[in-house]
Coordinates of C-alpha atoms in Angstrom, one line a residue:
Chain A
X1 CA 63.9 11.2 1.1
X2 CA 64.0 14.8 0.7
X3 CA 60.7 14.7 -2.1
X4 CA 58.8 12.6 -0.2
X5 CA 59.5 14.9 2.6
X6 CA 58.5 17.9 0.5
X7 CA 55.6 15.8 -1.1
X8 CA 54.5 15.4 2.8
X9 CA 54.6 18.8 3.1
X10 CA 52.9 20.4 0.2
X11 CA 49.7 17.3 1.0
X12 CA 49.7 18.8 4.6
X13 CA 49.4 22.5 3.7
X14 CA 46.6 22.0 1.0
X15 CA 45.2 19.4 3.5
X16 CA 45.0 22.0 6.1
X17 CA 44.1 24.9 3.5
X18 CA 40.8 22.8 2.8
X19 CA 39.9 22.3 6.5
X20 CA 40.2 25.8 7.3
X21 CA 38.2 26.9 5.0
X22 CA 35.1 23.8 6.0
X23 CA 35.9 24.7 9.2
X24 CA 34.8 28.5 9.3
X25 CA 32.1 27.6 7.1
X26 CA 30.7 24.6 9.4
X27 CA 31.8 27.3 12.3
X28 CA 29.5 29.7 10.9
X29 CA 26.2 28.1 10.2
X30 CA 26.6 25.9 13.3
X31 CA 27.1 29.7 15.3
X32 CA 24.2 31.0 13.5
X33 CA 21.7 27.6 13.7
X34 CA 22.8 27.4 17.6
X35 CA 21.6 31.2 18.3
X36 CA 18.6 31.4 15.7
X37 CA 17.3 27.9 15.2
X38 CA 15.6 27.8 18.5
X39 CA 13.4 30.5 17.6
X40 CA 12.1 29.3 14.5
X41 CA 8.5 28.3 14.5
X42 CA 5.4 28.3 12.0
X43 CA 4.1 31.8 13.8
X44 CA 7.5 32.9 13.0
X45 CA 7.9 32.2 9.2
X46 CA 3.9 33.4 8.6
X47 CA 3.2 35.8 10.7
X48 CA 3.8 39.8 9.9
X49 CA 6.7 41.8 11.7
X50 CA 5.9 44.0 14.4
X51 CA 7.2 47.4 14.7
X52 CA 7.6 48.5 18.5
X53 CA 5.4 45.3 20.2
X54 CA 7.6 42.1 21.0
X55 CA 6.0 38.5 19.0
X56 CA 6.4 39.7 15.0
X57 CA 7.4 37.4 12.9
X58 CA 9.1 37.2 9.2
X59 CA 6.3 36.0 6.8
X60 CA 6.4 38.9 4.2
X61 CA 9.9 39.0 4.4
X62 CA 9.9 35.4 3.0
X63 CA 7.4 35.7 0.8
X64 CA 9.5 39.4 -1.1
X65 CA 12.3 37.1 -0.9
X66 CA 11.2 34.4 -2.8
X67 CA 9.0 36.9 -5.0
X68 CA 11.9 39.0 -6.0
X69 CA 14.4 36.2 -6.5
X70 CA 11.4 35.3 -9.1
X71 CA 11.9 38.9 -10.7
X72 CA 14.9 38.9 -10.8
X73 CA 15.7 35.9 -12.6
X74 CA 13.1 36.6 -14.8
X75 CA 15.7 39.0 -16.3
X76 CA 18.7 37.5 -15.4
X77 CA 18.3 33.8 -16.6
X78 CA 17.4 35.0 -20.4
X79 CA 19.9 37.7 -21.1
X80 CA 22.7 36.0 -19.1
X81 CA 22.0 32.6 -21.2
X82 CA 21.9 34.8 -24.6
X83 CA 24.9 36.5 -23.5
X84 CA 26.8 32.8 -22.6
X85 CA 25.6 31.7 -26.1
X86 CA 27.3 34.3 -28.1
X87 CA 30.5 34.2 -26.2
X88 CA 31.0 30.7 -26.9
X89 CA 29.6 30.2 -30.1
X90 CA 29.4 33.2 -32.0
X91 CA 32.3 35.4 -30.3
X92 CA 35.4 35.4 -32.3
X93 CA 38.7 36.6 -30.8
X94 CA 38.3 40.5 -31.4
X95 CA 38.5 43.8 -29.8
X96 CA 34.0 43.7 -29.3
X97 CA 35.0 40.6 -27.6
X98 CA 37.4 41.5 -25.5
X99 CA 35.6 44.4 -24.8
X100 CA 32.9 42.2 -23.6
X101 CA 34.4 40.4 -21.0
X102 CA 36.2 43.2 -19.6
X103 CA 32.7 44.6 -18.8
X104 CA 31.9 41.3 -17.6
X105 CA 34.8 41.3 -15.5
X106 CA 34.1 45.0 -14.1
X107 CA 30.5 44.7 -13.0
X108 CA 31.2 41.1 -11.3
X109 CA 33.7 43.0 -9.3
X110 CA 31.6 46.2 -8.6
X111 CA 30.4 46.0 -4.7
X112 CA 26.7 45.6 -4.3
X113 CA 26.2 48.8 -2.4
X114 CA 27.4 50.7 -5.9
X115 CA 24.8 48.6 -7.5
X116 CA 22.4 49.5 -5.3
X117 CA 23.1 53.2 -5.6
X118 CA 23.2 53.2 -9.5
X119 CA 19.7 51.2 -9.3
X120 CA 18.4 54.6 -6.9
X121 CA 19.2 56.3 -9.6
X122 CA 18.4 54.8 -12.6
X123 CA 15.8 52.2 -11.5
X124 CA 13.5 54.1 -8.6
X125 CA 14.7 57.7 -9.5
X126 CA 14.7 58.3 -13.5
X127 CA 11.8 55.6 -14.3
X128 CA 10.1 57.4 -11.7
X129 CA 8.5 54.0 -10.2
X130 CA 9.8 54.8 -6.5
X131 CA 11.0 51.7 -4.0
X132 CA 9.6 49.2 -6.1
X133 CA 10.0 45.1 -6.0
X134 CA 10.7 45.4 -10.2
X135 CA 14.1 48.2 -9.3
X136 CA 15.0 45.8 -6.6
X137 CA 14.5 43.2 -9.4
X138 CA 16.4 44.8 -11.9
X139 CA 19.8 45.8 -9.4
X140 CA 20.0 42.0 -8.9
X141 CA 20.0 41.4 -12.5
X142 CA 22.7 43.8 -12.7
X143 CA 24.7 42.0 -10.0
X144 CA 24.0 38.3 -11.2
X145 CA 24.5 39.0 -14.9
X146 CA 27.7 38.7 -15.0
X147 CA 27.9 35.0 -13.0
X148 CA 24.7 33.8 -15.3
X149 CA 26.7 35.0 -18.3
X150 CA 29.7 33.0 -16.9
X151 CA 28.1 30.3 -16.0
X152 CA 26.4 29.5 -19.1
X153 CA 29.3 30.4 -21.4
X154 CA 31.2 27.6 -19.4
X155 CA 28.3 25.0 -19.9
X156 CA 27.9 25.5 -22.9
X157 CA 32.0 25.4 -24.0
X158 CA 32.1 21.8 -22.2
X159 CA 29.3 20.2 -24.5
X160 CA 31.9 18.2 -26.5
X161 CA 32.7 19.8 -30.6
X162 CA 31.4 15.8 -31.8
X163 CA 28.1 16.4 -30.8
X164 CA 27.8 19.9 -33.3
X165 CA 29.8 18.5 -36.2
X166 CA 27.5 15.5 -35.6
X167 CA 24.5 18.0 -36.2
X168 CA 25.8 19.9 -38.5
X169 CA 26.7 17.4 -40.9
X170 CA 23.0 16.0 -40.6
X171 CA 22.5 19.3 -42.0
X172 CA 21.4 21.2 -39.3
X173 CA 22.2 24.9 -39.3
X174 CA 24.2 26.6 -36.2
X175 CA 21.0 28.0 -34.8
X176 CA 19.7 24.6 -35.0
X177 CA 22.3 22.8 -33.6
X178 CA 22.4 25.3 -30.7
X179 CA 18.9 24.9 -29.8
X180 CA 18.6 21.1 -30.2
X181 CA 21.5 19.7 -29.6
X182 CA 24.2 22.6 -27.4
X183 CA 21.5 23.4 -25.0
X184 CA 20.2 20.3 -24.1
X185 CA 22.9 18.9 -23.5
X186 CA 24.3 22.1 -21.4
X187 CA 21.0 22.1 -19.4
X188 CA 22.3 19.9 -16.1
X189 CA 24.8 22.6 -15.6
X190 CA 22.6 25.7 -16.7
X191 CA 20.4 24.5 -14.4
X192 CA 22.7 24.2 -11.0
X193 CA 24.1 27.3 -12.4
X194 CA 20.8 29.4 -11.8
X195 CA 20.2 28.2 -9.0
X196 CA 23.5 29.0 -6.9
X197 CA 23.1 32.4 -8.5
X198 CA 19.8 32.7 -6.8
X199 CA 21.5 31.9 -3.1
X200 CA 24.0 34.8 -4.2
X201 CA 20.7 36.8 -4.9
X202 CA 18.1 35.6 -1.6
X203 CA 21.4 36.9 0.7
X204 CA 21.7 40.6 -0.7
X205 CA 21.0 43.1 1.0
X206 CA 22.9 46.0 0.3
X207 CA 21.2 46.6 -3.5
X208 CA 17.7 46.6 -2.2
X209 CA 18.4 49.2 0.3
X210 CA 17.4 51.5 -2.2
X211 CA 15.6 49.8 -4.8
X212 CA 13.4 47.8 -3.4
X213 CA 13.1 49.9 -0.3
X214 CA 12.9 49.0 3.7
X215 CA 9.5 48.6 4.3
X216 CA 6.3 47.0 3.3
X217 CA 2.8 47.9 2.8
X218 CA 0.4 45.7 4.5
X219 CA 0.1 42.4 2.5
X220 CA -3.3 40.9 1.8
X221 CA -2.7 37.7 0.9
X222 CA -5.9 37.1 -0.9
X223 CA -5.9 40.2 -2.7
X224 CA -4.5 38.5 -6.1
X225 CA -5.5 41.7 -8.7
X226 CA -1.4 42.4 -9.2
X227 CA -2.1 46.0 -9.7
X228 CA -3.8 46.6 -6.1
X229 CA -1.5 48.2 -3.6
X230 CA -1.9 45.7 -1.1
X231 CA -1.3 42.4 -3.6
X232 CA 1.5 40.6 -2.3
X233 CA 1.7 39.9 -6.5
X234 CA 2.1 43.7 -7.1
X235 CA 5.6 44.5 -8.4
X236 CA 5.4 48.4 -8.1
X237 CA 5.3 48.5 -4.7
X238 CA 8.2 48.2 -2.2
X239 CA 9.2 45.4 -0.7
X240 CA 11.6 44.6 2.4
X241 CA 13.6 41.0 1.8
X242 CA 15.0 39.0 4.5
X243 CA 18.2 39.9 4.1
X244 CA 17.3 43.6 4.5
X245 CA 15.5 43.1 7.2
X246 CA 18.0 41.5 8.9
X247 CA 20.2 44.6 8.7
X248 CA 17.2 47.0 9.4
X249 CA 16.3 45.2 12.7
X250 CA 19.6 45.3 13.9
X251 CA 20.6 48.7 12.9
X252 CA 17.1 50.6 13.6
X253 CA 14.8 48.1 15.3
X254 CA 12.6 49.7 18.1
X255 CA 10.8 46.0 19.0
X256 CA 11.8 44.5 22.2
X257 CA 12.7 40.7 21.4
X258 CA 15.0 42.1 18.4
X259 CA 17.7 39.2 19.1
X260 CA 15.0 36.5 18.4
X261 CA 14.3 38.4 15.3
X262 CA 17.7 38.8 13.7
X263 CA 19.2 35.6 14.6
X264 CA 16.0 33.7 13.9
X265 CA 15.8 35.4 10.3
X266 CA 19.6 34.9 9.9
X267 CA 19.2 30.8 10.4
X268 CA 16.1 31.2 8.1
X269 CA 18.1 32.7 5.1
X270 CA 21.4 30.4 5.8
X271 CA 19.4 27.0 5.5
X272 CA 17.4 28.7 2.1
X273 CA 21.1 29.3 0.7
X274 CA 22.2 25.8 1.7
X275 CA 18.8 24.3 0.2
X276 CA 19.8 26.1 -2.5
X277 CA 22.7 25.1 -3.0
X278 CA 21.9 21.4 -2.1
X279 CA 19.2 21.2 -4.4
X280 CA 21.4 22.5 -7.5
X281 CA 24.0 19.5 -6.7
X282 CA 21.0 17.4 -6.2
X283 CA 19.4 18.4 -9.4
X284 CA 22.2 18.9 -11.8
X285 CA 23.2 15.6 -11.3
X286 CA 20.1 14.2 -11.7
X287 CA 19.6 15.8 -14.8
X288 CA 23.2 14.6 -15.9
X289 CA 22.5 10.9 -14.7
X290 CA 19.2 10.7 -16.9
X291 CA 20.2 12.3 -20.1
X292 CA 23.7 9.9 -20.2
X293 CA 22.9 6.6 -18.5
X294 CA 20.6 3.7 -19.1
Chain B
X1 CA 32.7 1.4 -65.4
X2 CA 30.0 2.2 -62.9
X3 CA 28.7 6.0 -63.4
X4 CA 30.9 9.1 -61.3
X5 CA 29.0 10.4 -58.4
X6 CA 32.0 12.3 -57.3
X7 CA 34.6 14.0 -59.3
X8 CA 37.5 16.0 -58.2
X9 CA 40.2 18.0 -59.6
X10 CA 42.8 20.2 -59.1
X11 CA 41.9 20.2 -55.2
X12 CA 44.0 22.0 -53.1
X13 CA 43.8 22.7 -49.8
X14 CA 45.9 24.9 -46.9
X15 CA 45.8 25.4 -43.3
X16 CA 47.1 28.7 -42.7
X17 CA 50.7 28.1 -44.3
X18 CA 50.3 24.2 -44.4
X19 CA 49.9 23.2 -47.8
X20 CA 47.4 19.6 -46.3
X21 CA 46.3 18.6 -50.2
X22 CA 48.2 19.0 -53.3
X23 CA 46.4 18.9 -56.5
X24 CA 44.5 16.0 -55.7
X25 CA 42.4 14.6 -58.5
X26 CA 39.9 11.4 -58.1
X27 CA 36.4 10.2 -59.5
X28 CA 34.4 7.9 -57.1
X29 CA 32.2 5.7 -58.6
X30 CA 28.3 5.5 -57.6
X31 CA 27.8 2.8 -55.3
X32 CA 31.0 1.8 -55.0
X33 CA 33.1 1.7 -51.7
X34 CA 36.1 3.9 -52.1
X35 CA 39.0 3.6 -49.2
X36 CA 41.1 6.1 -48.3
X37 CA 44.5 4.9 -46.9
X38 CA 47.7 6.3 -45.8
X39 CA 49.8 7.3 -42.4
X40 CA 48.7 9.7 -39.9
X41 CA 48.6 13.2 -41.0
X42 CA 48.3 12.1 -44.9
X43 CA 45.5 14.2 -45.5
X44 CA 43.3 11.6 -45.9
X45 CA 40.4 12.4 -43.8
X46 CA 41.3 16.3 -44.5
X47 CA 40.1 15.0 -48.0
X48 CA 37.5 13.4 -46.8
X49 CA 36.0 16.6 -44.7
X50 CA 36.4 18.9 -48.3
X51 CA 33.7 16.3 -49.5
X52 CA 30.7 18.0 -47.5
X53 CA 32.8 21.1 -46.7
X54 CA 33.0 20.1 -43.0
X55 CA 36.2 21.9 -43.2
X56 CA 34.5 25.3 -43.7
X57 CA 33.8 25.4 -40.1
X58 CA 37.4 25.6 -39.1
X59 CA 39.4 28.5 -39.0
X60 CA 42.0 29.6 -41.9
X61 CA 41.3 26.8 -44.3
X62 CA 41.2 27.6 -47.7
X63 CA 40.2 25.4 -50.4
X64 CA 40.5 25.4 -54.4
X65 CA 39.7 23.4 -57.2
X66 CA 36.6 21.6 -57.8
X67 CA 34.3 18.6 -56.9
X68 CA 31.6 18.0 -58.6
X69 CA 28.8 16.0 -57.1
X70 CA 26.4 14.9 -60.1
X71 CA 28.1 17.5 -62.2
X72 CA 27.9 20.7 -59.8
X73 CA 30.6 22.3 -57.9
X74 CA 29.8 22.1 -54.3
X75 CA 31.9 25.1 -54.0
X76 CA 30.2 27.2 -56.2
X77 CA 29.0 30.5 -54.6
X78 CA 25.7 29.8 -54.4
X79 CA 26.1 26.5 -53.1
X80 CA 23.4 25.7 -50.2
X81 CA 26.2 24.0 -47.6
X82 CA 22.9 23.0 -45.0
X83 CA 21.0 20.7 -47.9
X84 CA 24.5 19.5 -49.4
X85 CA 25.4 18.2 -46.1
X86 CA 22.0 16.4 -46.3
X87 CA 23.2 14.6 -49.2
X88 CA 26.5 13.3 -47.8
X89 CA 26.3 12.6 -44.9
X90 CA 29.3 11.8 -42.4
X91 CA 30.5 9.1 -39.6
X92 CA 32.8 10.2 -37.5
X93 CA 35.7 8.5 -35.9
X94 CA 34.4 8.3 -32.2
X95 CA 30.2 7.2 -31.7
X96 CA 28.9 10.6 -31.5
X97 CA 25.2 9.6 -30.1
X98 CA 23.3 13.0 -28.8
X99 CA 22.4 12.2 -25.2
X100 CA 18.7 11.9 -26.0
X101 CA 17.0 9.2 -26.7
X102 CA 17.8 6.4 -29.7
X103 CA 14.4 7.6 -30.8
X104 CA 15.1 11.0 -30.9
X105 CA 19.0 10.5 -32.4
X106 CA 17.3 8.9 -35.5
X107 CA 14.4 11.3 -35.5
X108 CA 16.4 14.6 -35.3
X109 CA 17.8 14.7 -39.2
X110 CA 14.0 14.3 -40.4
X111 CA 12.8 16.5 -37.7
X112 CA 15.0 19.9 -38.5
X113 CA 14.3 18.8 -42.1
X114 CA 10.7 19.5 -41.3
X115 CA 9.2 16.4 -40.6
X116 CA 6.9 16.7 -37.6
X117 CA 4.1 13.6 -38.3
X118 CA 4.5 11.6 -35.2
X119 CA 3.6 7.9 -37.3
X120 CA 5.7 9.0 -40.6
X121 CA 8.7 9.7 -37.9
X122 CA 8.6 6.5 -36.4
X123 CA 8.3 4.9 -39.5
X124 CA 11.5 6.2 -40.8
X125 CA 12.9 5.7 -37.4
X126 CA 12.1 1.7 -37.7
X127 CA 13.5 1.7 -40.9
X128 CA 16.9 3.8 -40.5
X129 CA 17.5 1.2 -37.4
X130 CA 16.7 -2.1 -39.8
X131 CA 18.7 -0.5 -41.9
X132 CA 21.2 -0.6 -39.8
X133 CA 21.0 -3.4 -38.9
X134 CA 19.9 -2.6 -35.2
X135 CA 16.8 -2.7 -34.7
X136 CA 16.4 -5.8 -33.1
X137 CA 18.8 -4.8 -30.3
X138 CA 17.2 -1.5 -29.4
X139 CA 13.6 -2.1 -30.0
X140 CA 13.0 -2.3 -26.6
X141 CA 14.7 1.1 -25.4
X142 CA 13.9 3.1 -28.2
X143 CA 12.9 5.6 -25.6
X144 CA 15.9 5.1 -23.3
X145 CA 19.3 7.3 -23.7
X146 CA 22.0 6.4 -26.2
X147 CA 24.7 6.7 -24.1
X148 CA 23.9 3.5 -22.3
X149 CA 24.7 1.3 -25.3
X150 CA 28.0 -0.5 -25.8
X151 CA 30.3 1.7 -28.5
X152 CA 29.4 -0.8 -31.4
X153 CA 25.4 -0.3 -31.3
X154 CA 26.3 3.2 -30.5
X155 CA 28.3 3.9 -34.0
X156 CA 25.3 1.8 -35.4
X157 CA 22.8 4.6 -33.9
X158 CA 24.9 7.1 -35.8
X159 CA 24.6 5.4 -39.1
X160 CA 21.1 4.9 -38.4
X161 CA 20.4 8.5 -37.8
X162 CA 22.2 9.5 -40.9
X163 CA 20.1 7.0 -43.4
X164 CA 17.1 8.7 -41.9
X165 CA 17.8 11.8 -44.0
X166 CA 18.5 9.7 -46.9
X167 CA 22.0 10.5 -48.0
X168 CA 23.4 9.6 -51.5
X169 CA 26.8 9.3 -49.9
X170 CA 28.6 8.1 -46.7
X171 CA 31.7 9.5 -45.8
X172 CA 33.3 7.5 -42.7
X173 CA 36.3 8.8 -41.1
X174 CA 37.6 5.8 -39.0
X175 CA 34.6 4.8 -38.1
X176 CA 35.8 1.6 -36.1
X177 CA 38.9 2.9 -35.2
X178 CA 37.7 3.0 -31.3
X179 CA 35.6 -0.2 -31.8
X180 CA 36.3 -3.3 -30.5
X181 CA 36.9 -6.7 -33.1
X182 CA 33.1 -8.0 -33.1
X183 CA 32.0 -4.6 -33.2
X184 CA 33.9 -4.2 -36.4
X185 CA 33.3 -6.6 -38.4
X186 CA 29.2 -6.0 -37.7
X187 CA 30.2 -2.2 -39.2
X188 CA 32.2 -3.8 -42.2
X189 CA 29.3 -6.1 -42.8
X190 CA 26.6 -3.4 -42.5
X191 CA 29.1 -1.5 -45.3
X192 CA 28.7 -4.4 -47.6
X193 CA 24.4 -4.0 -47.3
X194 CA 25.0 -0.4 -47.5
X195 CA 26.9 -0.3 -50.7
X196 CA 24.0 -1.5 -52.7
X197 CA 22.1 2.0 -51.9
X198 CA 24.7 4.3 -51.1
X199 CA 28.3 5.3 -52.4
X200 CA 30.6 5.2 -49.8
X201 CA 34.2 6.8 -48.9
X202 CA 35.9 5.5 -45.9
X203 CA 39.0 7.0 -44.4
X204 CA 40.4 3.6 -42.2
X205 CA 43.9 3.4 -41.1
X206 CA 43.6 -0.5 -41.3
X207 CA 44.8 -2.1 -44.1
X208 CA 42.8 -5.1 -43.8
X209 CA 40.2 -2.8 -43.5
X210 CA 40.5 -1.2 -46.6
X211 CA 41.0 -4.8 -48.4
X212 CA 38.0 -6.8 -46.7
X213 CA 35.3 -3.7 -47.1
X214 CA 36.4 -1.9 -50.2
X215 CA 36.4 -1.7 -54.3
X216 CA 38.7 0.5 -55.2
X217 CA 41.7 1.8 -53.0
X218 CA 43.3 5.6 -52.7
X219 CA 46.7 5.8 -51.3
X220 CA 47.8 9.1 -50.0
X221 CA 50.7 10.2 -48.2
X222 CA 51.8 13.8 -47.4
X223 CA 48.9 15.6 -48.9
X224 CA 49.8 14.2 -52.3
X225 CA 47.1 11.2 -53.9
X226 CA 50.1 8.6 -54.5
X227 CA 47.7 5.5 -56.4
X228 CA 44.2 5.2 -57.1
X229 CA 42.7 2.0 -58.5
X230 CA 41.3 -1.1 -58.0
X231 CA 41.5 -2.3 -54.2
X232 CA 42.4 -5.5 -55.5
X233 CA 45.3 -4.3 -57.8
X234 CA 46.2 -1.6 -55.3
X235 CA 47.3 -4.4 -52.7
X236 CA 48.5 -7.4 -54.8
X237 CA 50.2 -5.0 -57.3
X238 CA 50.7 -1.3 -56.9
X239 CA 52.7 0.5 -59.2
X240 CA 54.0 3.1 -57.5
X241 CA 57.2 1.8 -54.8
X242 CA 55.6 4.0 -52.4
X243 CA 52.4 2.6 -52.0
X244 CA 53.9 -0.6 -52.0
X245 CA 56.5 0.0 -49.1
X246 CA 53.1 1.3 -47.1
X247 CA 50.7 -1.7 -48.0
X248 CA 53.6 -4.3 -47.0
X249 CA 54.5 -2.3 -43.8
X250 CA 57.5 -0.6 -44.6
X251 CA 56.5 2.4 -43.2
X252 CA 53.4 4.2 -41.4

């Protein structure tokens, strides 16, 4: 009587650990739908902000948003991969090693706004490129390394030991039997990996304040020479995100209808972050389903 | 006598401070089917793993003593480990089929091995599958994944893609110890075709095993080679009181 009582228990305080934590999610994006969905519209996701008139909408906020995720993973998806592949197959147990992850460790716990400040200096400041889409780039490379790195490293450890001694004693070498066979078969969860690491990216805001700067130039969207000032292709020049913009309308905004800004850009960026994160469920299990089954 | 493909003496090998094979020495014949039997942690498929130095990949093992394959040391310095694996050539205890296609499972020993002609590939591809006597189950879904066949065809697929880089010698380590009975016996008949090409060491905990599939027997037990001979002889009558208390249960 007394363990099932305690067995009772222990089910009913996980049980209720695990609604609490759907319910301030659902809370959340319901709050945020309710107030911001309404003002969603197609002149709202294309049209350009407005600065003191009332009727701007967010299309070049999307557009950096997308562009710079882009960037960004440009750098991150490589050297994160190459860095999960040498911690679990090349790494042995040794100080470099050790070394390694507590880096690892250290820069996935430094706050953004750090980031941000270390990209002013290093990334707009000392490369003397200014508020540029690539610095913006590069600070959320910094902050997604270490979850790429992670990531992979775990995908990678759970692709079963058979499958390389299988390789290897068809006499493949290692780097062969990485390429071929490790990857491969690591891809379903590389990929959802990536992808939630880009709905950790699309939300920042705090390292683009001064990286990838607050504002943008006029966009001409048929302007497609990337070195033109006004290309929306153009990675040197700055670029204001969704999620920065966000925080600049409410901190700073001088437009009238700045409630039908914010919350409508807020519900934008919450349903990206849950298509992304839908889609890498979606996707990584489709993967999965046609590489194993019939 | 049939002519020695594989000779070994003096082999010893330790795990850390585990002493796993004593001074084993052993000759195995060119095609010939050699078992290896004995109880769990005997050191028989440790043996077995020294053969194409699949052991080299683990951790504090350290091996002395020679085997010769055709005469030369396979532990000699300059030994190249990639192209000796490429002559013996391993089946391992569970089906270990790549999640790819059963086109692309046979086709990936010839491919890293250089092979890129599309018609030569499928060629050897057909004919690693007949040899293997599977070819007229998977025909149609060449180009469908592995993993959806049953665990018989799938240890088939594994032999197949090993014959694709034309081994001289099979080494199988249990190979139908997680197989159903039909899908057994279809592995201990394609043994029987094999033999006539290739020389073949298998590692089987079944005695029957060992008796229906094999010519000549080695008992081990504790790291030490007990009784090598004639599978026949071995089973009706071994000399050593050991071996016999294993073969007639007494023990194992």
């Amino acid at each position: 009587m007394n363990s099932r009582l305690a067995d009772r228990i222990a089910t009913f305080i996980f049980w209720t650990g695990a609604l609490l934590v759907i319910t301030v999610l659902g809370a959340m994006i319901v709050y945020i739908l309710y107030h911001g969905g309404k003002y969603i519209s197609w002149d709202f996701l294309t049209k350009p902000p407005q600065v003191v008139r009332a009727g701007g909408g967010i299309g070049p906020q999307i557009f950096n948003s997308f562009y710079l995720l882009f960037l960004s993973m440009v750098f991150t998806v490589p050297v994160g991969l190459l860095g999960g592949v040498y911690l679990a197959e090349y790494a042995r147990n040794n100080k470099l090693t050790e070394a390694i992850r507590l880096s690892i460790e250290t820069l996935n716990s430094l706050p953004s706004i750090v980031v941000g400040l270390f990209g002013l200096l290093v990334f707009v400041n000392m490369t003397g490129w200014g508020y540029t889409l690539i610095s913006g780039a590069l600070a959320l490379a910094v902050i997604n390394l270490p979850l790429m790195v992670r990531i992979s490293e775990e995908s990678i450890r759970g692709v079963p030991d058979s499958l390389r001694e299988a390789s290897l004693a068809l006499g493949a070498n290692h780097w062969q039997t990485i390429y071929r066979v490790v990857l491969p078969s690591a891809f379903p969860g590389l990929i959802s990996g990536a992808i939630i690491t880009s709905g950790r990216v699309f939300g920042e805001a705090a390292a683009l304040l001064f990286t990838a700067g607050m504002s943008s130039p006029a966009l001409d969207f048929s302007q497609w020479n990337i070195f033109h000032p006004a290309s929306p292709l153009n990675p040197f020049r700055p670029a204001e995100t969704l999620a920065v913009h966000i925080w600049k309308v409410n901190t700073e905004g001088l437009i009238p209808d700045l409630r039908r800004v914010a919350d409508g850009s807020a519900a934008v960026l919450i349903l990206v972050v849950l298509g992304f994160n839908l889609a890498a469920r979606w996707l990584g299990r489709k993967i999965y389903r046609q590489m194993t089954a019939a | 006598m049939a002519q020695v493909k594989i000779s070994v003496s003096n082999l010893n090998l330790h795990y850390g401070d585990f002493h796993a094979l004593k001074n084993v020495n052993l000759e195995v014949e060119e095609n010939q089917v050699t078992a290896l039997i004995g109880p769990s942690g005997c050191g028989k498929s440790t043996f077995l793993r020294t053969l194409n130095r699949m052991n080299d990949l683990i951790e504090g093992v350290k091996v002395d003593g020679e085997i010769l394959l055709d005469g030369q040391n396979i532990y000699r310095q300059e030994e190249d480990v990639v192209s000796l694996r490429k002559r013996i050539g391993m089946v391992f205890q569970r089906p270990n089929p790549f999640p790819m296609s059963v086109y692309d499972n046979i086709a990936y020993g010839p491919r890293i091995h250089g092979t890129k002609n599309k018609r030569k590939l499928d060629e050897i591809v057909e004919k690693s599958l007949r040899a293997a006597v599977l070819w007229d189950e998977v025909q149609d879904r060449l180009y469908k994944s592995a993993l959806g066949l049953s665990g018989g065809q799938q240890q088939r697929v594994c032999i197949a893609r090993l014959l694709a880089v034309e081994p001289e010698v099979l080494l199988m380590d249990e190979p139908t110890s997680a197989l159903d009975p039909l899908a057994t016996m279809k592995i201990e008949e394609l043994i029987q075709v094999l033999k006539k090409d290739y020389t073949i060491i298998i590692v089987t905990h079944n005695m029957q095993q060992a008796a229906r599939v094999s010519g000549v027997t080695a008992f081990f037990l504790n790291g030490d080679l007990i009784e090598y001979g004639v599978t026949e002889s071995i089973f009706t009558k071994p000399t050593d009181k050991r071996t016999e208390d294993y073969i007639t249960g007494r023990f194992g």
